[in-house]
């Protein structure tokens, strides 16, 4: 009988312990639930209190707080993306409306019976140039949309970055002559290889050189180097009127510093270069030192064969 009595007492103690633990766990879960409700209803910014009694529930609280942190980060990204999207749409609307209004204006003036044939031809020529700029803008915006789409995949193959750089610079030969410029080129004797897409690399370099030519009257410096397994292309040009703010925003869609709003570019060239570099798992950045703008592209160099 005494043995049975001890067994009953032991089972009762165990049962009471389990019930107490269950009660405390339910209490902690209700506590977490109330805190989450307050947070979800925006009644507080405080996360879950992790100073809890049960170790496992405390770990649950830690994981919930991590999830909240991720939510906050993603929410901020979404807000930032929406703001950038609104700004991009506003900029696009402005940049499309401006040349379109100009074209219509010149055409209307050309239809005036009081102007000479020479004046009419000049107005039509101006309208034609504005139309070509509008066409370029639409093509580049479409190109940027395609590049940034998830379906757009680039090739991944071993390519000679030195060879592509030289080819691009040769394609600008006539433009350099027209502007009476001689670029300063610093390219190593050895070949520089990367794993990437040749068309994307070519387009990126073309955009950087074109940007330098459009927005600088001074010398343009092109440097290609390979250091510590990094292939680096640098395009430098004089940019005395640029500010650090301009450099920080220069890769944004349609962004053009005030001094460059002359109709020479669409404001999409550097955005396209940035999107292509991201697709190629490379990096692109801008630096401003003593009035000299450097745009730097970096790729992982391919191993020597």
Phi, psi and omega in degrees: 000316182297321179297317178297321180298315179296324179296316180297316180298317181297315179295324179295319180295317179297316180298316179297322179296317180294318179296320178296316179297318179297318179299314181294323179295317178297323179295318180293321179296319177297323179296316178296317181299316179296319179295320178293321178298316178297319181292315181294329179273008179059029177275345179203155174258002182285135178277185184292134177288117184264005176276071186254167184282314184274132184297316182294319179292326177297319176296323176298318178299320178298315180294322177297318179297322176297319179296321178297318179299317179296320178298316181299316180297314181293324178296317178295320178297319181296317179297317180296319179297318180296319179295317179295322179295315178300317180294321179296318179296317179298316179295318180296317179301316180295314185287338175276319183292322184299305179293327180295315177298319179297316180300311180299321180297315181292323178295317178299318178294324180292336180278354180291131183286345185273357182262157181282166179297323179294318179295320179297316180296322179295318179295318179296322179297317179296316179299322179295318177296320178296322179295322178295321178295319178297320178298316178298317180300314180295319179297317182289324177295319177296318179300316180297319179297320179294314181300318185280351179289149181292338182281344184279111182249140178261157175287158177228099183213164181284120181230156182266102183295325179297315181296317180295318180299315179297317180299317180296315181297324177295326180291341178265007185304312182296321181293322176298318180294318180301322181266008178055048179238148175235106183295148175267114187246127179236097183236135183291158179290324181282156179286150178238117183249144173223165174258108185194197180252121185297321179294319180293319179296316179300314181297320180297311181296319178302316181295321181291317179292318179297320179298317179296321181289324182288329190243021178211140177259355182264196180290151175246131182247129177241123182236130173238130181210162175228118180220135176051046177065020177242125174270127188231128175245128182236128175243118184243144175205159178292136181209064187291336181270354179285153175242170177299326178298317178301316181296322180291336184250001189295340179267000177286151179301136174064001182288129174220129176297155187307320186289347183256003178281068183241008180083005182278342182216170182263347185082012181246348185302313181286330175295319177296318179299317180296314181298320178294318179298320178295320177296330181271006183060031175255186178229152175221137182210163178237144177225141179239117180225118177051044177078006179250122178268128175242124173253124190243124174249137180227137175230158169288127180288143178285150180292148180293142179264000000 
